[in-house]
């Protein structure tokens, strides 16, 4: 019985404190609300970034390794190209060496490309990417040909 009276007295004291200090109560509730919103926002941003990174990496395929002369992402005007220009260009012979020496490689493909102007008659298309690959490229990277076909 005495506990109920103490509980009732504490409850009434808390309500009286809340109503007598309205500005403090509103500011406290506002601070708690903003804090919870900030934590939820940060977690949402990081979760979406993680999902986007995982999605973009999974598009490359599982267990795919790229060996190339230039870095994956080329930068803007202040890109330090001089660090990479003297690297050797991978060759088909190195692809064969990888296939011979590795016991875990299921498929491997060689790809090379250039950017040139393509002309047919009086029509010209500037900066066209011309890419040549080995037959196994379709087994390494999943892609769909929208128009056209393979040719040799």
CSV table of N, CA and C in Angstrom, one decimal, residues 3-131:
chain,number,residue,atom,x,y,z
A,3,UNK,N,3.8,1.5,-1.2
A,3,UNK,CA,4.4,1.6,-2.5
A,3,UNK,C,3.5,2.3,-3.5
A,4,UNK,N,2.2,2.0,-3.5
A,4,UNK,CA,1.3,2.7,-4.4
A,4,UNK,C,1.2,4.2,-4.1
A,5,UNK,N,1.3,4.5,-2.8
A,5,UNK,CA,1.2,5.9,-2.5
A,5,UNK,C,2.5,6.6,-2.9
A,6,UNK,N,3.6,6.0,-2.7
A,6,UNK,CA,4.9,6.6,-3.2
A,6,UNK,C,4.9,6.7,-4.7
A,7,UNK,N,4.4,5.7,-5.4
A,7,UNK,CA,4.3,5.7,-6.9
A,7,UNK,C,3.4,6.9,-7.3
A,8,UNK,N,2.3,7.0,-6.7
A,8,UNK,CA,1.3,8.1,-7.1
A,8,UNK,C,1.9,9.4,-6.8
A,9,UNK,N,2.6,9.6,-5.7
A,9,UNK,CA,3.2,10.8,-5.3
A,9,UNK,C,4.3,11.2,-6.3
A,10,UNK,N,5.1,10.2,-6.7
A,10,UNK,CA,6.2,10.5,-7.7
A,10,UNK,C,5.6,10.8,-9.0
A,11,UNK,N,4.5,10.1,-9.4
A,11,UNK,CA,3.9,10.4,-10.7
A,11,UNK,C,3.3,11.8,-10.7
A,12,UNK,N,2.7,12.2,-9.7
A,12,UNK,CA,2.1,13.6,-9.6
A,12,UNK,C,3.2,14.6,-9.6
A,13,UNK,N,4.3,14.4,-8.9
A,13,UNK,CA,5.4,15.3,-8.9
A,13,UNK,C,6.0,15.4,-10.3
A,14,UNK,N,6.2,14.3,-11.0
A,14,UNK,CA,6.7,14.4,-12.4
A,14,UNK,C,5.8,15.2,-13.3
A,15,UNK,N,4.5,15.0,-13.2
A,15,UNK,CA,3.5,15.7,-14.1
A,15,UNK,C,3.6,17.2,-13.7
A,16,UNK,N,3.7,17.5,-12.4
A,16,UNK,CA,3.7,18.9,-12.0
A,16,UNK,C,5.0,19.6,-12.6
A,17,UNK,N,6.1,18.8,-12.5
A,17,UNK,CA,7.4,19.4,-13.0
A,17,UNK,C,7.3,19.6,-14.5
A,18,UNK,N,6.7,18.7,-15.3
A,18,UNK,CA,6.5,18.8,-16.7
A,18,UNK,C,5.7,20.0,-17.1
A,19,UNK,N,4.6,20.2,-16.4
A,19,UNK,CA,3.7,21.3,-16.8
A,19,UNK,C,4.2,22.7,-16.3
A,20,UNK,N,5.0,22.7,-15.2
A,20,UNK,CA,5.5,24.0,-14.7
A,20,UNK,C,6.8,24.4,-15.5
A,21,UNK,N,7.5,23.5,-16.2
A,21,UNK,CA,8.6,23.8,-17.0
A,21,UNK,C,8.4,23.4,-18.4
A,22,UNK,N,7.4,24.1,-19.1
A,22,UNK,CA,7.0,23.7,-20.4
A,22,UNK,C,8.1,23.9,-21.4
A,23,UNK,N,8.8,25.0,-21.4
A,23,UNK,CA,9.9,25.2,-22.3
A,23,UNK,C,11.0,24.2,-22.2
A,24,UNK,N,11.4,23.8,-21.0
A,24,UNK,CA,12.4,22.8,-20.8
A,24,UNK,C,11.9,21.5,-21.3
A,25,UNK,N,10.6,21.1,-21.1
A,25,UNK,CA,10.1,19.9,-21.6
A,25,UNK,C,10.1,19.8,-23.1
A,26,UNK,N,9.6,20.9,-23.7
A,26,UNK,CA,9.6,20.9,-25.2
A,26,UNK,C,11.0,20.8,-25.8
A,27,UNK,N,12.0,21.6,-25.2
A,27,UNK,CA,13.3,21.5,-25.7
A,27,UNK,C,13.9,20.1,-25.5
A,28,UNK,N,13.6,19.5,-24.4
A,28,UNK,CA,14.2,18.1,-24.1
A,28,UNK,C,13.6,17.1,-25.2
A,29,UNK,N,12.3,17.2,-25.4
A,29,UNK,CA,11.6,16.3,-26.4
A,29,UNK,C,12.2,16.6,-27.8
A,30,UNK,N,12.4,17.9,-28.1
A,30,UNK,CA,12.9,18.2,-29.4
A,30,UNK,C,14.3,17.7,-29.6
A,31,UNK,N,15.1,17.8,-28.5
A,31,UNK,CA,16.5,17.3,-28.6
A,31,UNK,C,16.5,15.8,-28.8
A,32,UNK,N,15.7,15.1,-28.0
A,32,UNK,CA,15.6,13.6,-28.2
A,32,UNK,C,15.2,13.2,-29.6
A,33,UNK,N,14.2,13.9,-30.1
A,33,UNK,CA,13.6,13.6,-31.4
A,33,UNK,C,14.7,13.9,-32.5
A,34,UNK,N,15.4,15.0,-32.4
A,34,UNK,CA,16.4,15.3,-33.4
A,34,UNK,C,17.5,14.3,-33.3
A,35,UNK,N,17.9,13.9,-32.1
A,35,UNK,CA,19.0,12.9,-31.9
A,35,UNK,C,18.6,11.5,-32.5
A,36,UNK,N,17.4,11.1,-32.3
A,36,UNK,CA,16.9,9.8,-32.9
A,36,UNK,C,16.9,9.9,-34.4
A,37,UNK,N,16.4,11.0,-34.9
A,37,UNK,CA,16.3,11.2,-36.4
A,37,UNK,C,17.7,11.2,-37.0
A,38,UNK,N,18.7,11.8,-36.3
A,38,UNK,CA,20.0,11.9,-36.8
A,38,UNK,C,20.7,10.5,-36.9
A,39,UNK,N,20.5,9.7,-35.8
A,39,UNK,CA,21.0,8.3,-35.8
A,39,UNK,C,20.4,7.5,-36.9
A,40,UNK,N,19.1,7.6,-37.1
A,40,UNK,CA,18.4,6.8,-38.1
A,40,UNK,C,18.9,7.2,-39.5
A,41,UNK,N,19.0,8.5,-39.7
A,41,UNK,CA,19.5,9.1,-41.0
A,41,UNK,C,20.9,8.5,-41.3
A,42,UNK,N,21.8,8.6,-40.3
A,42,UNK,CA,23.2,8.1,-40.6
A,42,UNK,C,23.2,6.6,-40.9
A,43,UNK,N,22.4,5.8,-40.2
A,43,UNK,CA,22.3,4.4,-40.5
A,43,UNK,C,21.7,4.1,-41.9
A,44,UNK,N,20.7,4.9,-42.2
A,44,UNK,CA,20.1,4.8,-43.6
A,44,UNK,C,21.1,5.1,-44.7
A,45,UNK,N,21.8,6.2,-44.5
A,45,UNK,CA,22.8,6.6,-45.5
A,45,UNK,C,23.9,5.5,-45.7
A,46,UNK,N,24.4,5.0,-44.6
A,46,UNK,CA,25.4,4.0,-44.7
A,46,UNK,C,24.9,2.7,-45.2
A,47,UNK,N,23.7,2.3,-44.9
A,47,UNK,CA,23.1,1.1,-45.4
A,47,UNK,C,22.9,1.2,-46.9
A,48,UNK,N,22.4,2.3,-47.4
A,48,UNK,CA,22.2,2.5,-48.8
A,48,UNK,C,23.6,2.6,-49.6
A,49,UNK,N,24.6,3.2,-49.0
A,49,UNK,CA,25.9,3.2,-49.6
A,49,UNK,C,26.5,1.8,-49.7
A,50,UNK,N,26.3,1.0,-48.6
A,50,UNK,CA,26.8,-0.4,-48.6
A,50,UNK,C,26.1,-1.2,-49.7
A,51,UNK,N,24.8,-1.0,-49.8
A,51,UNK,CA,24.0,-1.8,-50.8
A,51,UNK,C,24.5,-1.4,-52.2
A,52,UNK,N,24.7,-0.1,-52.4
A,52,UNK,CA,25.1,0.4,-53.8
A,52,UNK,C,26.5,-0.2,-54.1
A,53,UNK,N,27.4,-0.2,-53.2
A,53,UNK,CA,28.7,-0.7,-53.5
A,53,UNK,C,28.7,-2.2,-53.7
A,54,UNK,N,27.9,-2.9,-52.9
A,54,UNK,CA,27.8,-4.4,-53.2
A,54,UNK,C,27.2,-4.7,-54.5
A,55,UNK,N,26.1,-3.9,-54.9
A,55,UNK,CA,25.5,-4.1,-56.2
A,55,UNK,C,26.4,-3.8,-57.3
A,56,UNK,N,27.2,-2.7,-57.3
A,56,UNK,CA,28.1,-2.4,-58.4
A,56,UNK,C,29.2,-3.4,-58.5
A,57,UNK,N,29.7,-4.0,-57.3
A,57,UNK,CA,30.7,-5.0,-57.4
A,57,UNK,C,30.2,-6.3,-57.9
A,58,UNK,N,29.0,-6.6,-57.5
A,58,UNK,CA,28.4,-7.9,-57.9
A,58,UNK,C,28.1,-7.9,-59.4
A,59,UNK,N,27.9,-6.7,-60.1
A,59,UNK,CA,27.7,-6.7,-61.5
A,59,UNK,C,28.9,-7.1,-62.3
A,60,UNK,N,30.1,-7.0,-61.7
A,60,UNK,CA,31.3,-7.5,-62.3
A,60,UNK,C,31.4,-9.0,-62.4
A,61,UNK,N,30.7,-9.7,-61.5
A,61,UNK,CA,30.7,-11.1,-61.4
A,61,UNK,C,31.4,-11.6,-60.2
A,62,UNK,N,31.1,-12.8,-59.7
A,62,UNK,CA,31.7,-13.3,-58.5
A,62,UNK,C,33.0,-13.9,-58.9
A,63,UNK,N,34.0,-13.5,-58.1
A,63,UNK,CA,35.4,-14.1,-58.3
A,63,UNK,C,36.0,-13.7,-59.6
A,64,UNK,N,35.8,-12.4,-60.0
A,64,UNK,CA,36.4,-11.9,-61.3
A,64,UNK,C,37.6,-11.0,-60.9
A,65,UNK,N,38.7,-11.2,-61.5
A,65,UNK,CA,39.9,-10.4,-61.3
A,65,UNK,C,40.3,-9.8,-62.6
A,66,UNK,N,40.5,-8.5,-62.6
A,66,UNK,CA,40.9,-7.7,-63.8
A,66,UNK,C,42.4,-7.4,-63.7
A,67,UNK,N,43.1,-7.7,-64.8
A,67,UNK,CA,44.5,-7.3,-64.8
A,67,UNK,C,44.7,-6.3,-66.0
A,68,UNK,N,45.1,-5.1,-65.7
A,68,UNK,CA,45.2,-4.1,-66.8
A,68,UNK,C,46.3,-3.1,-66.5
A,69,UNK,N,46.7,-2.4,-67.5
A,69,UNK,CA,47.7,-1.4,-67.3
A,69,UNK,C,47.3,-0.2,-66.5
A,70,UNK,N,46.1,0.3,-66.8
A,70,UNK,CA,45.6,1.6,-66.2
A,70,UNK,C,44.7,1.3,-65.1
A,71,UNK,N,44.6,2.2,-64.1
A,71,UNK,CA,43.7,2.0,-63.0
A,71,UNK,C,42.2,1.9,-63.4
A,72,UNK,N,41.4,1.3,-62.6
A,72,UNK,CA,40.0,1.1,-62.9
A,72,UNK,C,39.3,2.4,-63.2
A,73,UNK,N,39.5,3.4,-62.4
A,73,UNK,CA,38.8,4.7,-62.6
A,73,UNK,C,39.8,5.7,-63.0
A,74,UNK,N,39.6,6.4,-64.1
A,74,UNK,CA,40.5,7.4,-64.6
A,74,UNK,C,40.0,8.7,-64.0
A,75,UNK,N,40.9,9.6,-63.5
A,75,UNK,CA,40.6,10.8,-62.9
A,75,UNK,C,40.4,11.9,-63.9
A,76,UNK,N,40.3,13.1,-63.4
A,76,UNK,CA,40.1,14.3,-64.2
A,76,UNK,C,41.4,14.9,-64.7
A,77,UNK,N,41.4,16.3,-64.7
A,77,UNK,CA,42.6,17.0,-65.2
A,77,UNK,C,43.9,16.8,-64.5
A,78,UNK,N,43.8,16.6,-63.2
A,78,UNK,CA,45.0,16.4,-62.4
A,78,UNK,C,45.3,14.9,-62.1
A,79,UNK,N,44.9,14.0,-63.1
A,79,UNK,CA,45.1,12.6,-63.0
A,79,UNK,C,46.6,12.3,-63.2
A,80,UNK,N,47.3,11.6,-62.3
A,80,UNK,CA,48.7,11.3,-62.5
A,80,UNK,C,49.0,10.1,-63.4
A,81,UNK,N,48.7,10.4,-64.7
A,81,UNK,CA,48.9,9.3,-65.7
A,81,UNK,C,50.4,8.9,-65.9
A,82,UNK,N,51.3,9.7,-65.5
A,82,UNK,CA,52.7,9.4,-65.6
A,82,UNK,C,53.1,8.2,-64.7
A,83,UNK,N,52.3,7.9,-63.7
A,83,UNK,CA,52.6,6.8,-62.8
A,83,UNK,C,52.3,5.5,-63.5
A,84,UNK,N,51.5,5.5,-64.5
A,84,UNK,CA,51.0,4.2,-65.1
A,84,UNK,C,51.4,4.0,-66.5
A,85,UNK,N,52.0,5.1,-67.2
A,85,UNK,CA,52.3,5.0,-68.6
A,85,UNK,C,53.4,4.0,-68.9
A,86,UNK,N,54.3,3.8,-67.9
A,86,UNK,CA,55.4,2.8,-68.2
A,86,UNK,C,55.1,1.4,-67.7
A,87,UNK,N,53.9,1.1,-67.2
A,87,UNK,CA,53.5,-0.2,-66.9
A,87,UNK,C,53.4,-1.0,-68.2
A,88,UNK,N,53.8,-2.3,-68.1
A,88,UNK,CA,53.6,-3.1,-69.4
A,88,UNK,C,52.2,-3.4,-69.7
A,89,UNK,N,51.9,-3.5,-71.0
A,89,UNK,CA,50.5,-3.8,-71.4
A,89,UNK,C,50.4,-5.4,-71.3
A,90,UNK,N,49.3,-5.9,-70.7
A,90,UNK,CA,49.1,-7.3,-70.6
A,90,UNK,C,49.0,-7.9,-72.0
A,91,UNK,N,49.5,-9.1,-72.2
A,91,UNK,CA,49.5,-9.8,-73.5
A,91,UNK,C,48.7,-11.1,-73.4
A,92,UNK,N,48.4,-11.7,-74.6
A,92,UNK,CA,47.7,-13.0,-74.6
A,92,UNK,C,48.6,-14.1,-74.1
A,93,UNK,N,50.0,-13.9,-74.2
A,93,UNK,CA,50.9,-14.9,-73.6
A,93,UNK,C,50.8,-14.9,-72.1
A,94,UNK,N,50.5,-13.8,-71.5
A,94,UNK,CA,50.4,-13.8,-70.0
A,94,UNK,C,49.1,-14.4,-69.6
A,95,UNK,N,48.1,-14.3,-70.4
A,95,UNK,CA,46.8,-15.0,-70.2
A,95,UNK,C,47.0,-16.5,-70.2
A,96,UNK,N,47.8,-17.0,-71.1
A,96,UNK,CA,48.1,-18.4,-71.2
A,96,UNK,C,48.9,-18.8,-70.0
A,97,UNK,N,49.8,-18.0,-69.5
A,97,UNK,CA,50.6,-18.3,-68.3
A,97,UNK,C,49.7,-18.4,-67.1
A,98,UNK,N,48.8,-17.5,-67.0
A,98,UNK,CA,47.9,-17.5,-65.9
A,98,UNK,C,47.0,-18.8,-65.9
A,99,UNK,N,46.6,-19.2,-67.0
A,99,UNK,CA,45.8,-20.4,-67.2
A,99,UNK,C,46.6,-21.7,-66.9
A,100,UNK,N,47.9,-21.7,-67.3
A,100,UNK,CA,48.7,-22.8,-67.0
A,100,UNK,C,49.1,-23.0,-65.6
A,101,UNK,N,49.4,-21.8,-64.9
A,101,UNK,CA,49.9,-21.9,-63.6
A,101,UNK,C,48.9,-21.9,-62.5
A,102,UNK,N,47.7,-21.4,-62.8
A,102,UNK,CA,46.7,-21.3,-61.7
A,102,UNK,C,45.8,-22.6,-61.7
A,103,UNK,N,45.5,-23.1,-60.5
A,103,UNK,CA,44.6,-24.2,-60.4
A,103,UNK,C,43.2,-23.8,-60.0
A,104,UNK,N,43.0,-22.6,-59.8
A,104,UNK,CA,41.6,-22.1,-59.3
A,104,UNK,C,40.9,-21.3,-60.4
A,105,UNK,N,41.5,-21.0,-61.5
A,105,UNK,CA,40.9,-20.2,-62.6
A,105,UNK,C,40.0,-21.1,-63.4
A,106,UNK,N,38.7,-20.8,-63.4
A,106,UNK,CA,37.8,-21.6,-64.2
A,106,UNK,C,37.7,-21.1,-65.7
A,107,UNK,N,37.7,-19.7,-65.8
A,107,UNK,CA,37.7,-19.1,-67.2
A,107,UNK,C,38.5,-17.9,-67.2
A,108,UNK,N,39.1,-17.6,-68.3
A,108,UNK,CA,39.9,-16.4,-68.4
A,108,UNK,C,39.7,-15.9,-69.8
A,109,UNK,N,39.8,-14.6,-70.0
A,109,UNK,CA,39.7,-14.0,-71.3
A,109,UNK,C,40.6,-12.8,-71.5
A,110,UNK,N,41.0,-12.6,-72.7
A,110,UNK,CA,41.8,-11.4,-73.0
A,110,UNK,C,41.0,-10.4,-73.7
A,111,UNK,N,41.2,-9.1,-73.4
A,111,UNK,CA,40.5,-8.1,-74.0
A,111,UNK,C,41.4,-6.9,-74.3
A,112,UNK,N,41.3,-6.3,-75.5
A,112,UNK,CA,42.1,-5.2,-75.8
A,112,UNK,C,41.2,-4.2,-76.6
A,113,UNK,N,41.5,-2.9,-76.6
A,113,UNK,CA,40.7,-2.0,-77.3
A,113,UNK,C,41.4,-0.7,-77.6
A,114,UNK,N,40.9,0.0,-78.5
A,114,UNK,CA,41.4,1.3,-78.9
A,114,UNK,C,40.2,2.2,-79.2
A,115,UNK,N,40.4,3.5,-79.3
A,115,UNK,CA,39.4,4.5,-79.6
A,115,UNK,C,39.8,5.2,-80.9
A,116,UNK,N,39.0,5.1,-81.9
A,116,UNK,CA,39.4,5.6,-83.2
A,116,UNK,C,38.1,6.2,-83.9
A,117,UNK,N,38.3,6.9,-85.0
A,117,UNK,CA,37.3,7.4,-85.8
A,117,UNK,C,36.9,6.3,-86.8
A,118,UNK,N,35.6,5.9,-86.9
A,118,UNK,CA,35.2,4.9,-87.8
A,118,UNK,C,34.5,5.5,-88.9
A,119,UNK,N,34.8,5.1,-90.1
A,119,UNK,CA,34.2,5.7,-91.3
A,119,UNK,C,33.6,4.7,-92.2
A,120,UNK,N,32.5,5.0,-92.8
A,120,UNK,CA,31.9,4.1,-93.9
A,120,UNK,C,31.3,5.1,-94.9
A,121,UNK,N,31.9,5.1,-96.0
A,121,UNK,CA,31.4,6.0,-97.0
A,121,UNK,C,31.7,7.5,-96.6
A,122,UNK,N,30.7,8.3,-96.6
A,122,UNK,CA,30.8,9.7,-96.2
A,122,UNK,C,30.4,9.9,-94.7
A,123,UNK,N,30.1,8.8,-94.0
A,123,UNK,CA,29.7,8.9,-92.6
A,123,UNK,C,30.9,8.6,-91.7
A,124,UNK,N,31.1,9.4,-90.7
A,124,UNK,CA,32.2,9.1,-89.8
A,124,UNK,C,31.7,9.3,-88.3
A,125,UNK,N,32.2,8.4,-87.4
A,125,UNK,CA,31.8,8.5,-86.0
A,125,UNK,C,33.1,8.6,-85.3
A,126,UNK,N,33.3,9.8,-84.6
A,126,UNK,CA,34.5,10.0,-83.8
A,126,UNK,C,34.5,9.3,-82.5
A,127,UNK,N,35.7,9.0,-82.0
A,127,UNK,CA,35.9,8.4,-80.6
A,127,UNK,C,35.1,7.2,-80.4
A,128,UNK,N,35.1,6.2,-81.4
A,128,UNK,CA,34.4,5.0,-81.3
A,128,UNK,C,35.3,4.0,-80.6
A,129,UNK,N,34.8,3.3,-79.6
A,129,UNK,CA,35.6,2.3,-78.8
A,129,UNK,C,35.5,1.0,-79.6
A,130,UNK,N,36.7,0.5,-80.0
A,130,UNK,CA,36.8,-0.8,-80.7
A,130,UNK,C,37.4,-1.8,-79.7
A,131,UNK,N,36.7,-2.8,-79.4
A,131,UNK,CA,37.2,-3.8,-78.4
A,131,UNK,C,37.3,-5.2,-79.1
